[in-house]
Coordinates of C-alpha atoms in Angstrom, one line a residue:
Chain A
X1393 CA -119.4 102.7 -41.2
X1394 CA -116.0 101.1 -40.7
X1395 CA -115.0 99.8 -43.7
X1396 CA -111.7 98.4 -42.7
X1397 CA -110.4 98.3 -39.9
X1398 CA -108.2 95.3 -39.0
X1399 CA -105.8 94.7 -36.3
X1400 CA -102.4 95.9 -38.1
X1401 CA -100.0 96.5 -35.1
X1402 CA -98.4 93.5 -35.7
X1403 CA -97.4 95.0 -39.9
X1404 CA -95.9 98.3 -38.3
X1405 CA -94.5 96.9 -35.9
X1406 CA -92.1 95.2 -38.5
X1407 CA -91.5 97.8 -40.7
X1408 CA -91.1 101.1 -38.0
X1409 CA -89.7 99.3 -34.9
X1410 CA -92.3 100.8 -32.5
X1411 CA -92.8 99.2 -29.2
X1412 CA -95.5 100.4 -26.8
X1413 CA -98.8 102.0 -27.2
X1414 CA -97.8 106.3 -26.4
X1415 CA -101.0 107.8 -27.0
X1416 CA -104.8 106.0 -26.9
X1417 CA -107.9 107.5 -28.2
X1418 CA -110.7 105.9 -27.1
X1419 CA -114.6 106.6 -28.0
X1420 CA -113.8 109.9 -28.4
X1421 CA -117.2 112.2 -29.3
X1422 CA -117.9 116.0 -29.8
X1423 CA -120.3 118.1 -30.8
X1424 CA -120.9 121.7 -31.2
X1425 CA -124.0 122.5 -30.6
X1426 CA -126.0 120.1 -33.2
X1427 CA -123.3 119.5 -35.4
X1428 CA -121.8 116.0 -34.2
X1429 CA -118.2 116.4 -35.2
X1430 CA -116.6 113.6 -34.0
X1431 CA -118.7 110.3 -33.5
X1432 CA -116.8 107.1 -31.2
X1433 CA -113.5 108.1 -32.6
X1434 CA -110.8 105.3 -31.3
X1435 CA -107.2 104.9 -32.0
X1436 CA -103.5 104.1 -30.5
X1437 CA -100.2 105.7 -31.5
X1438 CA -96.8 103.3 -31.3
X1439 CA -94.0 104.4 -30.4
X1440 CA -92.1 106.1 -33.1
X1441 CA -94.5 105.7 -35.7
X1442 CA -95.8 108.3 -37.9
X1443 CA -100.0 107.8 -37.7
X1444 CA -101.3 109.9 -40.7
X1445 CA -105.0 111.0 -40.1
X1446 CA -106.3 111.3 -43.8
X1447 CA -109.8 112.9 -44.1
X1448 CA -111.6 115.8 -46.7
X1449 CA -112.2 119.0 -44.9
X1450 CA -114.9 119.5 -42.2
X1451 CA -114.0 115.4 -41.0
X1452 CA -112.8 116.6 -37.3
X1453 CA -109.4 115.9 -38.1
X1454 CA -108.7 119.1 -36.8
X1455 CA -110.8 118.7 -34.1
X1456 CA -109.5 115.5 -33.3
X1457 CA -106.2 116.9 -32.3
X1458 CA -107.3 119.6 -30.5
X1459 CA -108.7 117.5 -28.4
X1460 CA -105.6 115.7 -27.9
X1461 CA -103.4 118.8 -26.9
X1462 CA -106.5 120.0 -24.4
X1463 CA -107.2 122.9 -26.6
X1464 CA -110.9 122.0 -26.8
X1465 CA -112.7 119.2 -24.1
X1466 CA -114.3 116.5 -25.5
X1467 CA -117.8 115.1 -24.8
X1468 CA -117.3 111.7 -23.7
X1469 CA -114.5 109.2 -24.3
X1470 CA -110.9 109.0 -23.0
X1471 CA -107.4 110.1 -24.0
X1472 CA -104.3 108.7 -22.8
X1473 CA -101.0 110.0 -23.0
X1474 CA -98.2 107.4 -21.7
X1475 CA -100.8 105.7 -20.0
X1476 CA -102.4 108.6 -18.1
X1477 CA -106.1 109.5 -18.7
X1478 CA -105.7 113.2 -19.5
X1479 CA -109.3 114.1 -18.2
X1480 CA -108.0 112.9 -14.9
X1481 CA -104.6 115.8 -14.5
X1482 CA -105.3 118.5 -12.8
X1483 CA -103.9 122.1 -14.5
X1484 CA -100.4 122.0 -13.3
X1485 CA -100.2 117.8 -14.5
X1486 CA -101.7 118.4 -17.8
X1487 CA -98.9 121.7 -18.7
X1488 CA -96.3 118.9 -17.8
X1489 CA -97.4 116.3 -19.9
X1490 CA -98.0 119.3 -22.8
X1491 CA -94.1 119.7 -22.5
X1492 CA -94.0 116.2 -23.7
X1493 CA -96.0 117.4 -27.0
X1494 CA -95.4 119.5 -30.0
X1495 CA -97.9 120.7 -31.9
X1496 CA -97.4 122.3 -35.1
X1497 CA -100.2 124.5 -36.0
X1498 CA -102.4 124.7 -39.3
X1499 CA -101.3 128.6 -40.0
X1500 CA -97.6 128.5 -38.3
X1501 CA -98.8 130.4 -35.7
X1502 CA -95.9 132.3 -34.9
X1503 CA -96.2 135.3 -32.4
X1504 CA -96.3 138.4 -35.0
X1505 CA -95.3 140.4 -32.5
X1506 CA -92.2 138.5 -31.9
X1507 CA -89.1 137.9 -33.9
X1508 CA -87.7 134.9 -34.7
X1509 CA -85.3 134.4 -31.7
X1510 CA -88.5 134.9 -29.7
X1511 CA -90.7 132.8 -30.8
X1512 CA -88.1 130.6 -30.4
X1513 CA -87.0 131.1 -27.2
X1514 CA -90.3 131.8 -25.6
X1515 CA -91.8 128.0 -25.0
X1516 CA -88.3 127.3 -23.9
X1517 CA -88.9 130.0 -21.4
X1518 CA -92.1 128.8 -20.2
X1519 CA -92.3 124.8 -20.4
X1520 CA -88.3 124.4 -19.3
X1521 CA -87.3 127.4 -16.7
X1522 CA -84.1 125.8 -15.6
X1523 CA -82.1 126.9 -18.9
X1524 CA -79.6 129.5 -18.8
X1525 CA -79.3 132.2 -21.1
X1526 CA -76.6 130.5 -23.2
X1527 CA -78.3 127.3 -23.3
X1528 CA -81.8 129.1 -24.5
X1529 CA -78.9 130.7 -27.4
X1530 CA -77.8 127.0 -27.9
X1531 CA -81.0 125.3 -28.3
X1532 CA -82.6 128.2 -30.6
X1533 CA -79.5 128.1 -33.3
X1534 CA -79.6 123.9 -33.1
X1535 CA -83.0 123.9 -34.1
X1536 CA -83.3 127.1 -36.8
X1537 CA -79.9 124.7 -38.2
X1538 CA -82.7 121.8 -38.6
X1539 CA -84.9 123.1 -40.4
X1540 CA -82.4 125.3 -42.8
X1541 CA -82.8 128.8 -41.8
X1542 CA -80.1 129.9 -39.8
X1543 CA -80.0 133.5 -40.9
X1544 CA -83.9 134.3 -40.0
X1545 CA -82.9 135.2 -36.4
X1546 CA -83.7 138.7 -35.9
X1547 CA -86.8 138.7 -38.9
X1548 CA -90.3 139.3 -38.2
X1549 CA -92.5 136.4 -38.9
X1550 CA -94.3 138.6 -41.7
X1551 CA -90.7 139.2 -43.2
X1552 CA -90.6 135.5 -44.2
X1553 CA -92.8 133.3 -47.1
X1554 CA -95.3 130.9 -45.4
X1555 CA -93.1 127.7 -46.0
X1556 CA -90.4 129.5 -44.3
X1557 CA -93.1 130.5 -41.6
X1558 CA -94.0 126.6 -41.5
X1559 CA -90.4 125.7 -40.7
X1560 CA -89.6 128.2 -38.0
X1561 CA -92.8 126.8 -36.6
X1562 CA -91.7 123.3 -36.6
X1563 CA -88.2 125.0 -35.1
X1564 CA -90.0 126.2 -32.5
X1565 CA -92.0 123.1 -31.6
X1566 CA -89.0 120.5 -31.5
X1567 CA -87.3 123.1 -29.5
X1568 CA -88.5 121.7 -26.5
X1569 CA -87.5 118.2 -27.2
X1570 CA -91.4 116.5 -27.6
X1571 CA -91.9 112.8 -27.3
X1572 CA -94.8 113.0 -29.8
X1573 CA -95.5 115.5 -32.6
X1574 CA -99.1 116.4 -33.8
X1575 CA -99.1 117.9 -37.6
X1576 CA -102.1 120.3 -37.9
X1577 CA -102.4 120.2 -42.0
X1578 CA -98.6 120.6 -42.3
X1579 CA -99.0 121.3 -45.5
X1580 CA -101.8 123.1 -46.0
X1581 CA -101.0 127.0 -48.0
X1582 CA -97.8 125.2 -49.5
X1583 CA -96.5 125.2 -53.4
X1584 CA -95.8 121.3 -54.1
X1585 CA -92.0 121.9 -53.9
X1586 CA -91.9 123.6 -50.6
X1587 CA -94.9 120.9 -48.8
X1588 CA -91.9 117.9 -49.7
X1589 CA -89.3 120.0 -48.4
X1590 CA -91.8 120.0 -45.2
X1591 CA -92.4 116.2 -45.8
X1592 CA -89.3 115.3 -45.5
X1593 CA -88.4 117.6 -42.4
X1594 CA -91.2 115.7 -40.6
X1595 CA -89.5 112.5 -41.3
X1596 CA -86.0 114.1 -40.2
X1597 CA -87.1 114.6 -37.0
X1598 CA -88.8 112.0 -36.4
X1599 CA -85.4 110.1 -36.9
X1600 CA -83.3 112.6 -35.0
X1601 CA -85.5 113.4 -32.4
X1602 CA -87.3 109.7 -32.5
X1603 CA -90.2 111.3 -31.7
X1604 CA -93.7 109.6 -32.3
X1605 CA -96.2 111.2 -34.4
X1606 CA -99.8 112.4 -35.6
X1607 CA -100.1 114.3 -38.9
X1608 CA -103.6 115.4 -40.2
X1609 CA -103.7 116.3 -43.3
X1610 CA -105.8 116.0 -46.9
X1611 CA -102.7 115.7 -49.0
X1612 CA -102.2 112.3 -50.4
X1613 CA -98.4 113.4 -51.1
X1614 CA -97.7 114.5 -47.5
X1615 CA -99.4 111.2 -45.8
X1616 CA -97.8 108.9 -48.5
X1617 CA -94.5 110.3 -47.8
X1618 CA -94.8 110.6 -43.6
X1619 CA -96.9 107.8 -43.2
X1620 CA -96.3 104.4 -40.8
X1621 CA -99.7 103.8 -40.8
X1622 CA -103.1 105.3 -42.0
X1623 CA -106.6 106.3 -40.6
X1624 CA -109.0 107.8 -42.8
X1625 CA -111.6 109.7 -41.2
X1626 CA -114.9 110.3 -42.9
X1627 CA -118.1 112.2 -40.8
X1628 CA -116.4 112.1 -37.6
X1629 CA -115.5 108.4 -37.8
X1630 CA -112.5 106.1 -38.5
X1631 CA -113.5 105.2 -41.8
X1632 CA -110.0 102.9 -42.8
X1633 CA -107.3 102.1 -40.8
X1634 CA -104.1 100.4 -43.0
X1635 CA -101.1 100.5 -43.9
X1636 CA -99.5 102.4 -46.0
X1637 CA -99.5 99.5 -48.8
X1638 CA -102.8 98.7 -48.1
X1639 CA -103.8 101.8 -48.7
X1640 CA -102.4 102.5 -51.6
X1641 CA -103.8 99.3 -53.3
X1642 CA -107.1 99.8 -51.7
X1643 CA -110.1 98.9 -54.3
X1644 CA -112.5 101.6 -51.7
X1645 CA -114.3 104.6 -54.5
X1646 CA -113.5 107.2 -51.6
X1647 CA -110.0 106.4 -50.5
X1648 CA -109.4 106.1 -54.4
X1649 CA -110.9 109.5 -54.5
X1650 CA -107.7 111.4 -53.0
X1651 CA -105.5 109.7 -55.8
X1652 CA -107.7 111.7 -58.0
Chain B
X1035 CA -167.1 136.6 -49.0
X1036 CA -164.5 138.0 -50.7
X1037 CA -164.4 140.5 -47.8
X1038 CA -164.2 137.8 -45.4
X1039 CA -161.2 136.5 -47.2
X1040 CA -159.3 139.6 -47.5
X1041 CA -159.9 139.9 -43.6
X1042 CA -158.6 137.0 -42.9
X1043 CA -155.2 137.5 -45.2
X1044 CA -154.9 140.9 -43.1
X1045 CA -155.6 139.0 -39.5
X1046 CA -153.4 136.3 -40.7
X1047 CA -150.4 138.6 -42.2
X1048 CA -150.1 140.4 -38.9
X1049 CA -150.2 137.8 -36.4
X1050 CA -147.3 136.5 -38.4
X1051 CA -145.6 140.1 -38.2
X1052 CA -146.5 140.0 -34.5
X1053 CA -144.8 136.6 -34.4
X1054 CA -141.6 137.6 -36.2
X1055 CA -141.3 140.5 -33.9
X1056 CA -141.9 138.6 -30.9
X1057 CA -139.2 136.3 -31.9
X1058 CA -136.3 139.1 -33.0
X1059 CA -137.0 140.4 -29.7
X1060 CA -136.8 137.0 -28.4
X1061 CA -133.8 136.3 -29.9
X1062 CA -132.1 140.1 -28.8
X1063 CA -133.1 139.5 -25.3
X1064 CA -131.1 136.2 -25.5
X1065 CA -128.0 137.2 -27.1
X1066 CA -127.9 140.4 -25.2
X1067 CA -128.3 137.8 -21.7
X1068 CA -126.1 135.5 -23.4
X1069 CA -123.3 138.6 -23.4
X1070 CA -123.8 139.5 -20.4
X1071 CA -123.4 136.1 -19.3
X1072 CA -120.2 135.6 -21.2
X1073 CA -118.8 138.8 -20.2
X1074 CA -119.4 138.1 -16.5
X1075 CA -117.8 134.8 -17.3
X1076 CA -114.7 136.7 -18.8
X1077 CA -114.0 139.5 -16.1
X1078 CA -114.3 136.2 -13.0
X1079 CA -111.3 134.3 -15.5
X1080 CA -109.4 137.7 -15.3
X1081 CA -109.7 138.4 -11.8
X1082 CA -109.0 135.1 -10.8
X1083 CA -106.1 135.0 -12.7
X1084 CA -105.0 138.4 -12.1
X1085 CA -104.7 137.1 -8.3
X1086 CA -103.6 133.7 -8.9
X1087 CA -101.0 133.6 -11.1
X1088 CA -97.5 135.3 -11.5
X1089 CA -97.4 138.7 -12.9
X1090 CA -96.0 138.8 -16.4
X1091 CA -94.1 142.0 -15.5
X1092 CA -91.9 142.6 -18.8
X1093 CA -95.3 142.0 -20.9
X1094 CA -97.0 144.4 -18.8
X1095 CA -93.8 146.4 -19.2
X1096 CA -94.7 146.3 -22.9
X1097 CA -97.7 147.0 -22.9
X1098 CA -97.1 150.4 -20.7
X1099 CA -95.0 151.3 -23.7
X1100 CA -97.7 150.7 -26.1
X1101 CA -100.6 152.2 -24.4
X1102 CA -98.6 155.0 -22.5
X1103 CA -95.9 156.5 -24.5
X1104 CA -97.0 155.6 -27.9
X1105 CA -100.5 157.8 -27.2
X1106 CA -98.0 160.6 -26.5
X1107 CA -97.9 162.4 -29.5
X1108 CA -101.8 161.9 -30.2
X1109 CA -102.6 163.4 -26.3
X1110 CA -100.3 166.2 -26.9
X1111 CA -102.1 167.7 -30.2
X1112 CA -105.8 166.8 -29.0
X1113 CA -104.7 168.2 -25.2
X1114 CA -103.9 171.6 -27.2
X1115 CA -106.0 172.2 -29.7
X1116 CA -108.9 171.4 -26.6
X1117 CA -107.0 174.1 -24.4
X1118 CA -106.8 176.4 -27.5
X1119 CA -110.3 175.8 -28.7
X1120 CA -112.3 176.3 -25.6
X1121 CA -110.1 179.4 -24.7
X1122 CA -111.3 180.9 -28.1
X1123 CA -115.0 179.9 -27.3
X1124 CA -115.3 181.0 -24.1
X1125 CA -113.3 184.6 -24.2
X1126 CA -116.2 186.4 -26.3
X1127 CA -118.9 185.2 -23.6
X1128 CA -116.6 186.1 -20.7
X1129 CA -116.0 189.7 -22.5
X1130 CA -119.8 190.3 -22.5
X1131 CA -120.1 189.1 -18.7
X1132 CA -116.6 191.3 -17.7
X1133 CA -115.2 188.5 -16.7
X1134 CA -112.2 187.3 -19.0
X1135 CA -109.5 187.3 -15.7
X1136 CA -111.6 184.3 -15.2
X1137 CA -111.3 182.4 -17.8
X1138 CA -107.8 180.4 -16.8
X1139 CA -109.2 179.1 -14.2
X1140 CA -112.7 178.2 -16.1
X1141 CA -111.0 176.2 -18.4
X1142 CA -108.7 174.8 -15.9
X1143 CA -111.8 173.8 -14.0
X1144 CA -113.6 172.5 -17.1
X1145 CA -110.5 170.5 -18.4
X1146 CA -109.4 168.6 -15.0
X1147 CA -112.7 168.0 -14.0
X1148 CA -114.3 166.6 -17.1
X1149 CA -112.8 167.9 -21.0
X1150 CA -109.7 165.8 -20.3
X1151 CA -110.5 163.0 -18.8
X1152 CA -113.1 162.4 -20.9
X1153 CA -111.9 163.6 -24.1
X1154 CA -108.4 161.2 -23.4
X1155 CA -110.8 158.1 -22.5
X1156 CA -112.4 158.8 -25.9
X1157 CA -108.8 158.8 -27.8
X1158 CA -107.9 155.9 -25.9
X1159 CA -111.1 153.9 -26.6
X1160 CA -110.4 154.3 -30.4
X1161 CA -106.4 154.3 -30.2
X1162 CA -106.2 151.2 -27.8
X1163 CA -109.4 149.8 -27.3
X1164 CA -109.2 149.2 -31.0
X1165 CA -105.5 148.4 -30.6
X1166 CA -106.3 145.5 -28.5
X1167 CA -109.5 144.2 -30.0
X1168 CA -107.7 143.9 -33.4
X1169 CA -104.7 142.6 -32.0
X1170 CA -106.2 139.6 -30.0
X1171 CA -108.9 139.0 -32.7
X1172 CA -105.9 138.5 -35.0
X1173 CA -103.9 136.4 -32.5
X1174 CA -107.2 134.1 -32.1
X1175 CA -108.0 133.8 -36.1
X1176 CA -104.0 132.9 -36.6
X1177 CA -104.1 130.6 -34.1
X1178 CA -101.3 132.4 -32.0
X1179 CA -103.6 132.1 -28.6
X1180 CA -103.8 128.6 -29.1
X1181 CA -100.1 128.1 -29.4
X1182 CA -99.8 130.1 -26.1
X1183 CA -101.8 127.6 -24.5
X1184 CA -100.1 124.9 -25.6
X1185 CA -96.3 126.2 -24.6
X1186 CA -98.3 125.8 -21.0
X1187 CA -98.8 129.9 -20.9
X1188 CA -102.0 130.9 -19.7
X1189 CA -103.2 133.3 -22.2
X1190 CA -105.7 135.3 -20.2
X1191 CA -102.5 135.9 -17.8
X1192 CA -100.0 137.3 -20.6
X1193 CA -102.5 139.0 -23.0
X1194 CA -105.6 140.5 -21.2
X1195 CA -104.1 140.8 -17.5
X1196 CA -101.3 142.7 -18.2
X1197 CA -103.1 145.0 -21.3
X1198 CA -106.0 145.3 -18.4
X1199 CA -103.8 146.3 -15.7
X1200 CA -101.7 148.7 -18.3
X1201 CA -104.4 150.3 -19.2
X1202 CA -106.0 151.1 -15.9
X1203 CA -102.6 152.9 -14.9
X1204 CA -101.5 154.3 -17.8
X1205 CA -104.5 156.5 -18.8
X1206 CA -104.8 158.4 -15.8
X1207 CA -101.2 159.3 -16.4
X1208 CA -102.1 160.4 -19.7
X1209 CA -105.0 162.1 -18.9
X1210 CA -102.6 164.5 -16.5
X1211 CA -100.5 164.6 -19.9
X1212 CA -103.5 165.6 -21.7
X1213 CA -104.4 168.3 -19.3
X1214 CA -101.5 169.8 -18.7
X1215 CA -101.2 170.5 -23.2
X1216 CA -104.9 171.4 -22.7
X1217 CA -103.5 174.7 -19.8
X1218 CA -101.3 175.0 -22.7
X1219 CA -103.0 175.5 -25.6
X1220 CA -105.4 177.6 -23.2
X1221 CA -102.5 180.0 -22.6
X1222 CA -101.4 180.3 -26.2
X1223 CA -105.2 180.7 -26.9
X1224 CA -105.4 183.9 -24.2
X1225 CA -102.3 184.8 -25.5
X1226 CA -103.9 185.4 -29.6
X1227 CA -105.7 188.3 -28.4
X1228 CA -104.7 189.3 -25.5
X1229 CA -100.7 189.5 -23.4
X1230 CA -100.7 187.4 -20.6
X1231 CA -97.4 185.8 -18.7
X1232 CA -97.5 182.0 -18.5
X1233 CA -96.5 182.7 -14.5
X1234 CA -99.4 184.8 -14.2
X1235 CA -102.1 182.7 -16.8
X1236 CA -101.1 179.3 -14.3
X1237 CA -101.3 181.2 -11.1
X1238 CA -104.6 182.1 -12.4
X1239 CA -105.8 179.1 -13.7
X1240 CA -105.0 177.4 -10.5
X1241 CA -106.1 179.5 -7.6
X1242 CA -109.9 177.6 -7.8
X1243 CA -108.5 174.2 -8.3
X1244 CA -108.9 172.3 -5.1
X1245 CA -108.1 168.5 -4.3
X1246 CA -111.5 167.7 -4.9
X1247 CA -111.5 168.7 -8.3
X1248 CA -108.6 166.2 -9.2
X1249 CA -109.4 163.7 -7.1
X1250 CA -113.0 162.5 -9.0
X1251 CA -111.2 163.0 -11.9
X1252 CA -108.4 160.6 -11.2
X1253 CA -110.4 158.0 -9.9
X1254 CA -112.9 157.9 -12.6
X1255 CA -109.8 157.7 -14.8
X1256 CA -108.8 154.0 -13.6
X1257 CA -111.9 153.1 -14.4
X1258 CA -111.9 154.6 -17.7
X1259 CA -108.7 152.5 -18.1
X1260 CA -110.0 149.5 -17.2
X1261 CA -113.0 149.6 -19.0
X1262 CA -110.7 150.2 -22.4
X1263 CA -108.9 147.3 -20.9
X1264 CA -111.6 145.1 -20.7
X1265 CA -113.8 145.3 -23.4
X1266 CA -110.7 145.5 -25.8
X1267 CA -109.6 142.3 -24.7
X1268 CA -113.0 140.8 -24.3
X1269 CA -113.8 141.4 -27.9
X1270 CA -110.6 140.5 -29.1
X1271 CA -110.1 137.1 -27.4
X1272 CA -113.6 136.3 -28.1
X1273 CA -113.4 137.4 -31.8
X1274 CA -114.9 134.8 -34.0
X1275 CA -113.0 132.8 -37.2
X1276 CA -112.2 134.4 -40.4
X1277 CA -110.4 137.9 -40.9
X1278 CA -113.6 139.9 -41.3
X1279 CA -114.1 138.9 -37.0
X1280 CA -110.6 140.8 -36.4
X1281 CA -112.6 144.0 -37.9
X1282 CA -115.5 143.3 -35.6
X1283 CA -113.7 142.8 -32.7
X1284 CA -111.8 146.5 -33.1
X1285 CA -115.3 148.3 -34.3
X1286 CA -116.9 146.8 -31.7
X1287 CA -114.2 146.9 -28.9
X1288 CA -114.0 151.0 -29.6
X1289 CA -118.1 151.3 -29.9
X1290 CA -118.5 149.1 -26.6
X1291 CA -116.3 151.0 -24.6
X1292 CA -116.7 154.6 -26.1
X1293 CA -120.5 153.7 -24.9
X1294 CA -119.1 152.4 -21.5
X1295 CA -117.0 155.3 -20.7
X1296 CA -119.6 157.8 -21.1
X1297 CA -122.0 155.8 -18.6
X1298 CA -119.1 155.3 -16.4
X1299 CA -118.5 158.9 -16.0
X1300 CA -122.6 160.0 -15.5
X1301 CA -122.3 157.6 -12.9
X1302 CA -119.0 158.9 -11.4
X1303 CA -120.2 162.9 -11.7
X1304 CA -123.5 161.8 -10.1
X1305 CA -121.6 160.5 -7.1
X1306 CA -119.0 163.0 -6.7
X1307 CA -122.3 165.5 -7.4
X1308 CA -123.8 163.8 -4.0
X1309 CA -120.4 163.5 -2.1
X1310 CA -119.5 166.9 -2.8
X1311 CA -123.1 167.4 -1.5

């Protein structure tokens, strides 16, 4: 049941500058097997707006994004990334429109096999193959610089703590210069110090890179730090959509429930 | 009555046995169709991406490394101690039969044509097949493969293609590797009670090897390599969530294809046996 969910484009609007719709989710359903994970799911992203997808574990928020990025195929329903219906790209049209996207994973996901400089350097490798060696050297030390860790080149992913982990990952995904960001449980793992440091990286480059973006995550600190705009998922369904005032001052048992 | 009651518990308890075992069975038959389906479904994404797509060469490259040189040191011990240890088995019976002068080329015969391509596809199942299932299961429950996908890599093309294609090349060269320790530990093995030259033990050894003892041996070896190949990769990119799936993928991945080899090579000594023929 949709407890709330009123037409606030016109709120954000005002306080984040966005402009056009970048992303559209619209009656989006899947299931596996019995287990009906995500039921009419709809939503837009603005341009440069931070969406915050809010839900307790096992909502599809998860799910959700996957979708989004083409990792798993959804039942029915339709996503659109500037304007194109991604059910409708072929292979080749969909990897183009992925270059457009970062995705930050739940666990980091780094290569283990790799060190640092190659994680780095391998989506630039693959999603941009007109960059010289010294450009590749350029763009790797600009983004380990964003995220503070400068001197991790040549370590092996299990050579650094999981926040660390979590920041060459973010390194890695704005190294490709993505219009919008999806945040898989950024946070997730963290102590409370190290998940504001990440916090505040996510709003940092979503200044300097003016990227838009989707983060899912559980924690109330995280989405009340990030956060444009709120959707609270709850069985597979948009449960509240707000702002981030409303939300806070909502009078709702469950959405009061993640203050506890 | 009471009789009639107790009857009817006993009809009644094992029509319901009957009906759980008709439904385990049930339920094996499906999920051993269900495997083969999804294995079928596997090897057509490989080959079609194996032909369609560009070669990751310096993966492969990698890979090559890991499978070939890094099995080196296990080949070289195993390759000698079989040389050694079937030498020392077989001299006593040869003794009796006044026939030890043939016992180079026994062994020689025995070890290209079977002991060492089999006993190296064995190593290799455990060593790499292992390798790879754990490796990929890992990649999967960390979410690596996923990232793959989305930096627009096909992950099918850099993981299992090029692991596939290493390990159907590399362990026929390490099954020569393994053979040739094997002639080695033979001729220190002739040599712990008896005196022969190494010149003469190899001239020996080699005067009944023919090109049709090698050449069943070598083929059956690519297939030995691609059967590691595959059912490492298969298990490990189909691993399930949570660590514990990692360990099932490599047990399973070195049990599959341990399994796999041996039918593979009845199947290829019953057709060399009939092209021989």
């Amino acid at each position: 049941m949709n407890l709330k969910l009123k037409n606030i484009k016109s709120e954000t609007l005002s306080s984040s500058n966005v402009h056009e719709i970048i992303l559209e989710v619209n009656h989006l359903k899947k299931s596996f097997r019995d287990q009906e994970v995500l039921k009419d799911i709809s939503f837009k992203l603005f341009e440069g707006e931070n969406l915050v997808i809010l839900g307790k574990s096992g909502s599809g928020k998860s799910v959700l994004v996957k979708c989004i990025v083409g990792l798993l195929k959804s039942d029915s329903g339709a996503i659109s990334i500037f304007g194109k219906k991604s059910s409708s790209l072929n292979a080749k049209e969909f990897n183009e429109l992925r270059q457009k996207i970062g995705f930050l994973f739940q666990s980091g996901a780094l290569y283990d096999s790799m060190t640092v400089k190659e994680n780095l350097e391998f989506p630039l490798r693959r999603m941009i193959k007109k960059l010289t060696e010294n450009e590749i050297s350029d763009k790797v030390n600009e983004v380990l610089e964003n995220v503070g860790l400068k001197d991790a080149l040549y370590k092996m992913p299990a050579q650094l703590s999981g926040g660390m982990q979590k920041r060459i990952s973010l390194a890695r995904t704005i190294a490709v210069d993505p219009i919008i960001m999806l945040y898989d449980e950024p946070t997730t793992g963290l102590d409370p110090i190290t998940s504001d440091e990440i916090s505040t990286l996510i709003n940092e480059i979503q200044k300097k890179y003016k990227t838009s973006s989707i983060i899912i995550t559980h924690d109330i600190k995280c989405a009340l730090k990030t956060a444009n705009r709120i959707i609270m998922l709850k069985d597979g369904e948009v449960y509240y959509e707000a702002n981030v005032a409303d939300f806070v001052h909502s009078d709702d048992s469950f959405i009061k429930s993640f203050f506890n | 009555m009471i009789k009639k009651d107790s009857i009817s518990k006993t009809e009644i308890l094992s029509t319901s046995c009957k009906s759980e075992k008709i439904n385990i069975n049930s339920t094996l038959i499906r999920t051993f169709l269900l495997d083969i389906a999804y294995v079928t479904l596997f090897l057509t994404k490989v080959l079609k991406t194996m032909f369609s797509s560009n070669f990751e060469f310096k993966e492969f490259l990698r890979q090559c490394y890991k499978i070939g040189y890094k099995s080196l040191p296990l080949l070289s011990v195993t390759g000698l101690i079989l040389g050694l240890v079937l030498t020392i088995q077989s001299r006593p019976i040869l003794i009796d039969f006044g026939a030890v002068s043939l016992l180079p080329s026994m062994v020689a015969t025995s070890v290209i044509r079977e002991m060492g391509p089999m006993i190296t596809a064995l190593i290799c199942a455990g060593k790499i097949g292992s390798g790879m299932g754990a490796e990929l299961g890992s990649m999967k429950v960390s979410e690596q493969i996923d990232a793959m996908e989305v930096s627009s890599t096909n992950p099918i093309n850099f993981l299992v293609v090029t692991r596939v294609v290493a390990a159907t090349l590399m362990i026929p060269l390490l099954v020569f590797y393994a053979d040739a320790f094997s002639m080695l530990g033979s001729w220190l093995g002739s040599n712990i009670k008896g005196d022969i030259s190494f010149v003469l033990f190899s001239s020996q050894a080699f005067s009944h090897i023919t090109f049709l003892d090698f050449l069943p041996a070598i083929i059956k070896s690519f297939f030995f390599g691609s059967v590691i190949g595959l059912v490492g990769c298969y298990k490990g990119y189909n691993a399930g969530r949570g660590t514990a799936s990692v360990g099932v993928a490599a047990n399973s991945a070195v049990v599959v294809s341990s399994l796999l080899v041996i039918i593979v090579d009845l199947i290829a000594v019953q057709i060399t046996d009939l092209i021989v023929l």
